[in-house]
Coordinates of C-alpha atoms and ligand atoms in Angstrom, one line a residue:
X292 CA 8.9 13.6 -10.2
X293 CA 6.3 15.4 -12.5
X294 CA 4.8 17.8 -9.8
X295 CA 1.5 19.7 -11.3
X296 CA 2.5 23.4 -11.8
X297 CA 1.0 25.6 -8.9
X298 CA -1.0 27.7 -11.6
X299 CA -3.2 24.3 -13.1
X300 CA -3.5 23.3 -9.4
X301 CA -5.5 26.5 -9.1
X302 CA -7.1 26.2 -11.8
X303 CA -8.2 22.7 -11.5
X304 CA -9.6 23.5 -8.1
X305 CA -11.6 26.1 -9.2
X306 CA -13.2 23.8 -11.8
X307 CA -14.3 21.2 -9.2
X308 CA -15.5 23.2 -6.7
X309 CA -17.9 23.8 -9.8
X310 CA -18.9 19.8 -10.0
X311 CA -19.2 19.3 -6.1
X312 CA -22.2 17.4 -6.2
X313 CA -23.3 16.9 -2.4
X314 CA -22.3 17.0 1.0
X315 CA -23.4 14.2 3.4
X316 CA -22.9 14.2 7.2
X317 CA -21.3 11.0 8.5
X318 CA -20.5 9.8 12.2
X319 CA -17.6 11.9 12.6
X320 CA -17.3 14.2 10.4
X321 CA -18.5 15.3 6.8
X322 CA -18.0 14.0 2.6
X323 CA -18.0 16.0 -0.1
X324 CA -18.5 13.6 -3.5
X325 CA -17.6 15.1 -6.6
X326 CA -16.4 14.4 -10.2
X327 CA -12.9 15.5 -10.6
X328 CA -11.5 15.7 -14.6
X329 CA -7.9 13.9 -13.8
X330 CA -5.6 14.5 -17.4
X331 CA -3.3 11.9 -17.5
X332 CA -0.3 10.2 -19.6
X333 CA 0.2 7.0 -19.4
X334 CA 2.7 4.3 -20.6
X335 CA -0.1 1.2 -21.3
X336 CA 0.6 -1.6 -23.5
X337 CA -0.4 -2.1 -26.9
X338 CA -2.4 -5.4 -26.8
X339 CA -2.6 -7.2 -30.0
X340 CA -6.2 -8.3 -29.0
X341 CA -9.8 -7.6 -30.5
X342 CA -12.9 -6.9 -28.6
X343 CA -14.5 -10.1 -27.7
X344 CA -17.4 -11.2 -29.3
X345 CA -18.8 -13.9 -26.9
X346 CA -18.1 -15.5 -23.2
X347 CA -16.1 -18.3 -25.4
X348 CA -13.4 -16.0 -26.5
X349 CA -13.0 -14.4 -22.9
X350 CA -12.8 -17.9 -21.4
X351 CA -10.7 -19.4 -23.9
X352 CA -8.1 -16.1 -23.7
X353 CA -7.9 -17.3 -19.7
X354 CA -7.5 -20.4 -20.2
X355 CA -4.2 -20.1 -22.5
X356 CA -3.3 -17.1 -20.3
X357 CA -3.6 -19.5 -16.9
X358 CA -2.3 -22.6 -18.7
X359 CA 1.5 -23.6 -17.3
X360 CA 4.3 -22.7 -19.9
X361 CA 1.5 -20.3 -21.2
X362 CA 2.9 -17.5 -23.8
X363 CA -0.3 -15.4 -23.8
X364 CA 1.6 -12.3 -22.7
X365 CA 4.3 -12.9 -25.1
X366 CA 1.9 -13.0 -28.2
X367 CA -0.2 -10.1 -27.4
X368 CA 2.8 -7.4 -26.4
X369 CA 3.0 -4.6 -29.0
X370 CA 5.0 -2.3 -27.4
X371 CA 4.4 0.4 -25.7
X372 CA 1.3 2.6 -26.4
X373 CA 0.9 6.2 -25.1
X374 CA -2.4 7.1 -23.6
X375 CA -3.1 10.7 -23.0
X376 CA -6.4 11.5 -21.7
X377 CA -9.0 13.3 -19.2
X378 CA -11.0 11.1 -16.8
X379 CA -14.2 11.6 -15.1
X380 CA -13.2 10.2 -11.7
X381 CA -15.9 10.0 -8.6
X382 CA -14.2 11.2 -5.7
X383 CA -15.6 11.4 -2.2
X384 CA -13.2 13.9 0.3
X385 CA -14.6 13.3 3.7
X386 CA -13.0 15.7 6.6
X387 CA -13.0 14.8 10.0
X388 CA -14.7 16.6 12.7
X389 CA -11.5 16.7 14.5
X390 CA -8.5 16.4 12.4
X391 CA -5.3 14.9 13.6
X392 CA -2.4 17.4 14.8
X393 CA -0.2 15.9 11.8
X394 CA -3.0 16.8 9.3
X395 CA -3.0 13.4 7.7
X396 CA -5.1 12.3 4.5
X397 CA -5.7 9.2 3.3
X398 CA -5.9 8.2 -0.4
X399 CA -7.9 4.6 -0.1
X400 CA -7.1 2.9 -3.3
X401 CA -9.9 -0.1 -3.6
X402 CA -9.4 -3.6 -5.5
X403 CA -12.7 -5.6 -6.4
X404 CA -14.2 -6.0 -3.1
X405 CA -15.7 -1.9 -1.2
X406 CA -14.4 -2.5 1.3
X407 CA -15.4 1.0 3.5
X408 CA -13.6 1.9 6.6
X409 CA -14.2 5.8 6.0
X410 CA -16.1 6.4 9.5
X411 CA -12.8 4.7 11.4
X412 CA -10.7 6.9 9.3
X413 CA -12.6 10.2 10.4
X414 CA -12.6 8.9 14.1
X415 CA -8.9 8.8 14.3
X416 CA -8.6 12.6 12.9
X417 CA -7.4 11.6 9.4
X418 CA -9.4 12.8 6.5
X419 CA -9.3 10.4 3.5
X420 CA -10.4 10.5 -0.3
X421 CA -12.2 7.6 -1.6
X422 CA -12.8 6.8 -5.4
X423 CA -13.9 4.7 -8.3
X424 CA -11.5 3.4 -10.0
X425 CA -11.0 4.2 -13.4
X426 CA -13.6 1.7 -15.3
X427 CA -16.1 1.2 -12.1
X428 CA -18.9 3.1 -10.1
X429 CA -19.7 6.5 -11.3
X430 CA -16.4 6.6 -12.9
X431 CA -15.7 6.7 -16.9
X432 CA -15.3 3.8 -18.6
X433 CA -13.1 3.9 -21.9
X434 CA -11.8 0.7 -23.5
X435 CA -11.2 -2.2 -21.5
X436 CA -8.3 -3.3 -23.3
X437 CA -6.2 -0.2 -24.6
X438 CA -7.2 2.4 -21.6
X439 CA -8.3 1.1 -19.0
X440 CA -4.6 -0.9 -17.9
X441 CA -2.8 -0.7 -14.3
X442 CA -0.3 2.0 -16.0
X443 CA -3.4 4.4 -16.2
X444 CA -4.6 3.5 -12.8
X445 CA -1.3 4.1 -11.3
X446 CA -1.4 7.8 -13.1
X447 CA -4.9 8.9 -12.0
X448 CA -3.5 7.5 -8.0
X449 CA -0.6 10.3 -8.7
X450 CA -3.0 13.0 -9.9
X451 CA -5.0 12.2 -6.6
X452 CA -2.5 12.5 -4.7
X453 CA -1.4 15.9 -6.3
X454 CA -5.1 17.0 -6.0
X455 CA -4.7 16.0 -1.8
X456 CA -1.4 18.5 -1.6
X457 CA -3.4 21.2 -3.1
X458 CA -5.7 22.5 -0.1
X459 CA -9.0 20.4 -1.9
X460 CA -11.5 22.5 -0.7
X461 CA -9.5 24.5 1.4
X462 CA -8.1 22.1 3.4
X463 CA -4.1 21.9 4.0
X464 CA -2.8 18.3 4.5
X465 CA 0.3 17.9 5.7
X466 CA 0.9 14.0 5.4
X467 CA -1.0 11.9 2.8
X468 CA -1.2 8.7 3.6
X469 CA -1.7 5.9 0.2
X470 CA -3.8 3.2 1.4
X471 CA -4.5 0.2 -1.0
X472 CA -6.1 -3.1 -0.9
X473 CA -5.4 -5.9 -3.2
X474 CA -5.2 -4.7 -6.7
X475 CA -5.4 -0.9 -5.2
X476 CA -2.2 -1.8 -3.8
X477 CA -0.5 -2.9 -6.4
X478 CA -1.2 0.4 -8.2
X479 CA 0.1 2.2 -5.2
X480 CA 3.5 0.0 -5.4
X481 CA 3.8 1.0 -9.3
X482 CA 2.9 5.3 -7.7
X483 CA 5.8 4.6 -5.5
X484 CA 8.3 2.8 -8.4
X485 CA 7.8 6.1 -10.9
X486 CA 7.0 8.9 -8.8
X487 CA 9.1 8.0 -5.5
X488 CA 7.9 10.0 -2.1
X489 CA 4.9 11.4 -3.3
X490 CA 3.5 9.5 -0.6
X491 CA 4.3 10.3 3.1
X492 CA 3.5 6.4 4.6
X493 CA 1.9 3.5 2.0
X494 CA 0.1 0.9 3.6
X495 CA -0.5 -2.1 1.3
X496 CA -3.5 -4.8 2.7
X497 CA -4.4 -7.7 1.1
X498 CA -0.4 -7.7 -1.2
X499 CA 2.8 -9.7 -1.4
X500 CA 5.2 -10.0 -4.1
X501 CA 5.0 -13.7 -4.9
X502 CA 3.1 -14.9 -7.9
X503 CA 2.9 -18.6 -7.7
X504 CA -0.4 -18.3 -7.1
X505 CA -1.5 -16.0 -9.0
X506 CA -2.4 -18.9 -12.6
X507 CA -4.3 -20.4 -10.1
X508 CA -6.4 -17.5 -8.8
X509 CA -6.9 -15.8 -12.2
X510 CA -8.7 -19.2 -13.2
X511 CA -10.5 -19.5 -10.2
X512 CA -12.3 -16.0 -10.8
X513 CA -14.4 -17.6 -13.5
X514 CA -13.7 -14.0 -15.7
X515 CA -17.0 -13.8 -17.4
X516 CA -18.2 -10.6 -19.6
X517 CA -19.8 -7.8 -16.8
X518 CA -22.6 -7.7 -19.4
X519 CA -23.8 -11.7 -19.6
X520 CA -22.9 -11.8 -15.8
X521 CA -25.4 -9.0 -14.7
X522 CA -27.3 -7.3 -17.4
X523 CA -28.4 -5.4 -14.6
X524 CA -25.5 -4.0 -13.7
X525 CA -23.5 -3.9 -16.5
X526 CA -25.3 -3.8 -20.3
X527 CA -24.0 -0.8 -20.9
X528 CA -20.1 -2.0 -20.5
X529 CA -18.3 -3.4 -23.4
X530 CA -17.5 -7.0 -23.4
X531 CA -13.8 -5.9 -22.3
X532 CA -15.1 -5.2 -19.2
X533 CA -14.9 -8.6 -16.9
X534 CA -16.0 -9.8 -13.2
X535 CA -16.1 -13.4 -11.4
X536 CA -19.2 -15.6 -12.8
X537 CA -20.6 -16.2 -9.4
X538 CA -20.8 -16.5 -5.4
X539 CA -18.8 -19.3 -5.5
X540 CA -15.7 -17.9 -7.2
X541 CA -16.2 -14.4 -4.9
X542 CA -15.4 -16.9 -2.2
X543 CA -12.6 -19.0 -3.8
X544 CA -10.3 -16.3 -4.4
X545 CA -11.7 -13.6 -1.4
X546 CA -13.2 -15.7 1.3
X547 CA -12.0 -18.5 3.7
X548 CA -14.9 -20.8 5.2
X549 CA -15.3 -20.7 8.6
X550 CA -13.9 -17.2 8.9
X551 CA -16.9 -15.1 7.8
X552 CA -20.1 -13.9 8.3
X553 CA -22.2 -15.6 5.4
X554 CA -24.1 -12.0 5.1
X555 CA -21.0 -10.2 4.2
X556 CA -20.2 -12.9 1.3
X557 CA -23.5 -12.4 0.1
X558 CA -23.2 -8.3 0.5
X559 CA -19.7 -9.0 -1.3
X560 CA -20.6 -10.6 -3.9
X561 CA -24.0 -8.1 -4.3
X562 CA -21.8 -5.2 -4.7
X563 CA -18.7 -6.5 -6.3
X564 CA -16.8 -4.4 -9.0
X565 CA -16.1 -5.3 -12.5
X566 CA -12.3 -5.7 -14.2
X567 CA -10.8 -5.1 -17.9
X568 CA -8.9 -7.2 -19.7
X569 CA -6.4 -5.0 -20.1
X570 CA -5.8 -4.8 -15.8
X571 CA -6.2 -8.7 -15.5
X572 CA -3.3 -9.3 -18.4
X573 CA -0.7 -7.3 -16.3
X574 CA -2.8 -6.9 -13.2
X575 CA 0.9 -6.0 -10.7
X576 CA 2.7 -4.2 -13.3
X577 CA 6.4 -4.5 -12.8
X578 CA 7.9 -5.8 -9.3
X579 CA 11.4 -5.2 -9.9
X580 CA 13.1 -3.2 -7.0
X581 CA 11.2 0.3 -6.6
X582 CA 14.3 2.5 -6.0
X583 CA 13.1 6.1 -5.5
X584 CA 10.2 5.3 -2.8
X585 CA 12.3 5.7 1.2
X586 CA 9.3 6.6 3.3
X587 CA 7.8 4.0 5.4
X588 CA 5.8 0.9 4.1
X589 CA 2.8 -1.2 6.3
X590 CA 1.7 -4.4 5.0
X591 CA -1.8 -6.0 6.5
X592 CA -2.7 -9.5 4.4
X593 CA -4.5 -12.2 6.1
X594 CA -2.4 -15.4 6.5
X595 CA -4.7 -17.8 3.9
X596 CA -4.4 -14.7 0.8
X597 CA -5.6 -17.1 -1.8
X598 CA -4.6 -14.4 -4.8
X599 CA -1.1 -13.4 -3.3
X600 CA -0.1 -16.1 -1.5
X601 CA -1.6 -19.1 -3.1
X602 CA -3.9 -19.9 -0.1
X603 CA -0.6 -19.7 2.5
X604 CA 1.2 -17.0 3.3
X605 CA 3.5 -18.5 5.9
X606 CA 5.5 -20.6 2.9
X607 CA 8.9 -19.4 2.7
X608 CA 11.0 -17.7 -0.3
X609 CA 14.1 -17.3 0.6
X610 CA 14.3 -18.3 4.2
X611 CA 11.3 -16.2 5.1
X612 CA 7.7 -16.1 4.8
X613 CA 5.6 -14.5 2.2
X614 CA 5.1 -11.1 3.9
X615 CA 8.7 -10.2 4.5
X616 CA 10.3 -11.4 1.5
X617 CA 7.9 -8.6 0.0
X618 CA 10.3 -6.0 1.8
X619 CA 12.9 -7.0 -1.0
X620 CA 10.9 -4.8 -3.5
X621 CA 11.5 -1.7 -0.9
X622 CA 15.2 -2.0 -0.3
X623 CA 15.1 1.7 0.8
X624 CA 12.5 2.4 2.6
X625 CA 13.3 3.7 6.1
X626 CA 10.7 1.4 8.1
X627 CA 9.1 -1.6 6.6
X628 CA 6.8 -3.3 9.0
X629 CA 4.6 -6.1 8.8
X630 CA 1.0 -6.8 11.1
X631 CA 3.0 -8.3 14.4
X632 CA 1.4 -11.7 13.3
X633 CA -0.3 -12.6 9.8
X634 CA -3.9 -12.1 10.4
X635 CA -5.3 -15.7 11.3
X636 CA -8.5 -17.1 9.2
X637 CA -8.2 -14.6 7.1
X638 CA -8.3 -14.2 3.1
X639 CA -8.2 -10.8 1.1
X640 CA -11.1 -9.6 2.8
X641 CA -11.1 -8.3 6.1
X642 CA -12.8 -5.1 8.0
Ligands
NAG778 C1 -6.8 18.8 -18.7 O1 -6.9 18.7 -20.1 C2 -7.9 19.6 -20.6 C3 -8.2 19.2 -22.0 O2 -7.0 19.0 -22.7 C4 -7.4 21.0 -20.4 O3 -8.4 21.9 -20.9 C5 -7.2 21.3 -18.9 O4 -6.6 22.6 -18.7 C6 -6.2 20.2 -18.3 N1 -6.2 20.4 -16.9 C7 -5.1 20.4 -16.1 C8 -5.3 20.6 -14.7 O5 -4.0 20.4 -16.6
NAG779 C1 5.2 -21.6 -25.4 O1 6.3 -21.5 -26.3 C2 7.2 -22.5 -26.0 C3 8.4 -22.2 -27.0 O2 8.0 -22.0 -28.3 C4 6.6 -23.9 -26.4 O3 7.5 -24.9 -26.1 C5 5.4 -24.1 -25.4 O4 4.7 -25.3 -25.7 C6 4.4 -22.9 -25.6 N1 3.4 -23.0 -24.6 C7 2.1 -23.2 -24.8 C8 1.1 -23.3 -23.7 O5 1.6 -23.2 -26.0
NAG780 C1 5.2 14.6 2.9 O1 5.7 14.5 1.5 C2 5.9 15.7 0.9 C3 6.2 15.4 -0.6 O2 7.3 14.6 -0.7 C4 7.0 16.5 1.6 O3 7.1 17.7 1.0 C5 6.5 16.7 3.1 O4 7.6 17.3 3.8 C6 6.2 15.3 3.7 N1 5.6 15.5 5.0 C7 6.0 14.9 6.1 C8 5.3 15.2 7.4 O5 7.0 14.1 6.1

């Protein structure tokens, strides 16, 4: 485990006191937002691809990528390529008025959807560091192919979490807590599989291990360049940055009819964050056995997962439903424990 030397803990805290850019009361207790510089190296891939030119080359790349038998991932695998670089990543630290007795943070690791549970955090004493991924929000955004890959993502999650054992603005936590939803935990399962216990519990919502759904899913997004999608939002991004085409994909692959508020589709699909290429073409990194990771594991997905579970999370692998043939990935944690039923009605998204 490649802990951060005590010295360039110091000194990195130092620095972002510096860029501490507000301070915002919220029900329950206070968030500090700032821009932390995280240095990383990271073991990406070296994608034989070019920057797209147009929406045709995008679509046609997922179309061989989703077809059955494809060999996309084959054909574009050029090894290994080393990415060492600093980050501007948005943070938000928000303390609790009252913090729990077993000091616990939480790092919340987001997928495409904010979903914001901050102020429930706070209320039960734990204080928990949100931030934008590495591509989205206030975040930087470096290539979408070469840099901007779940083996990066997984790095800057480990730098966080370093960053949350070194009293962040003077505050000690004793237990840090990795929350992840959807693609945010699959970034937390590959923080577990290189750097073992750096995490004290990780709960993983909106996950499982089984891919036969994923073809399907990937295809149903309707991946679409972020710039042609909403020039809005997104002229300034390259065309390797990618999102769903529409309201109608947000609720293929996030929603289940029936089980939401309309508004919060609509909110969802308002606020919804782009992807890379480079993510979406290995989006759950490895999911071979994570060996060094014993500390407890919590897994929340709603019963209908359309991206995890191919729409039904009750099939069985194995003897045993989606959910907990996923424990075969932690064969050492200590406690592996599932919601006591699969949450009914439910898709990725839930509150
Ligand atoms: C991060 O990298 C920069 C530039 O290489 C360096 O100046 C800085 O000291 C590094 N920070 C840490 C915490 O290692
Ligand atoms: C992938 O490669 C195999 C073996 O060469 C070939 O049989 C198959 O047709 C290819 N699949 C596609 C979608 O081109
Ligand atoms: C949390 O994890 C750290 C790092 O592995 C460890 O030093 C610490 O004892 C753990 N805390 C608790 C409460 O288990």
């Amino acid at each position: 485990m490649a802990l951060l030397k005590v010295s360039a803990l110091a000194s990195l805290f130092v620095f972002l006191t510096s860029l501490v850019n507000s301070a915002t009361a919220v029900a329950n207790g206070n968030c500090f937002d700032a821009v932390i510089p995280v240095n990383i190296t990271a073991d990406n891939t070296n994608y034989k691809l070019t920057l797209p030119k147009n929406q045709e080359e995008v679509t046609d790349l997922f179309t061989r990528f989703t077809s059955l038998t494809s060999n996309v991932t084959t054909e574009i695998d050029g090894g290994t390529k080393t990415i060492k670089a600093t980050y501007k990543i948005w943070t938000s630290l928000c303390i609790p008025n009252n913090q729990d007795a077993a000091k616990t943070v939480e790092l919340a690791v987001h997928g495409w959807l904010q979903v914001n549970y901050v102020e429930a955090a706070l209320k039960a004493g734990h204080a928990i560091l949100i931030y934008d991924r590495l591509g989205t929000g206030q975040s930087d955004k470096p290539d979408g192919i070469a840099e901007v890959q779940v083996a990066a993502q997984v790095e800057i999650a480990g730098e966080l979490a370093k960053y949350l054992r070194a009293k962040p603005r003077g505050n000690q936590f004793d237990r840090v807590i990795g929350v992840g939803h959807s693609f945010g935990s699959a970034q937390l399962v590959g923080l577990a599989r290189k750097y073992g216990n750096v995490l004290n519990a990780t709960v993983l919502t909106g996950f499982t291990t089984f891919v036969g759904g994923t073809g399907t899913a990937a295809a149903a997004f309707g991946w679409t360049i972020a710039s042609v999608q909403n020039p809005k939002r997104f002229s300034s991004l390259p065309s390797s940055y990618i999102i769903s085409e529409g309201i109608s994909n947000s609720q293929n692959v996030f929603f289940r009819f029936g089980g939401y508020d309309p508004a919060v589709l609509q909110a969802a699909e308002n606020t919804k964050a782009t992807s890379t290429i480079g993510e979406i073409l290995n989006l759950f990194g490895s999911l071979s056995p994570v060996t060094d990771y014993t500390n407890p594991i919590f897994i929340v997905t709603g019963d209908k997962d359309y991206i995890l579970c191919g729409g039904n999370c009750y099939q069985k692998v194995d003897g045993v439903n989606l959910l907990e043939s996923t424990k075969g990935i932690f064969p050492r944690s200590r406690s592996f424990r599932l919601t006591s039923r699969l949450t009914p009605d439910m898709a990725i998204t839930f509150t």
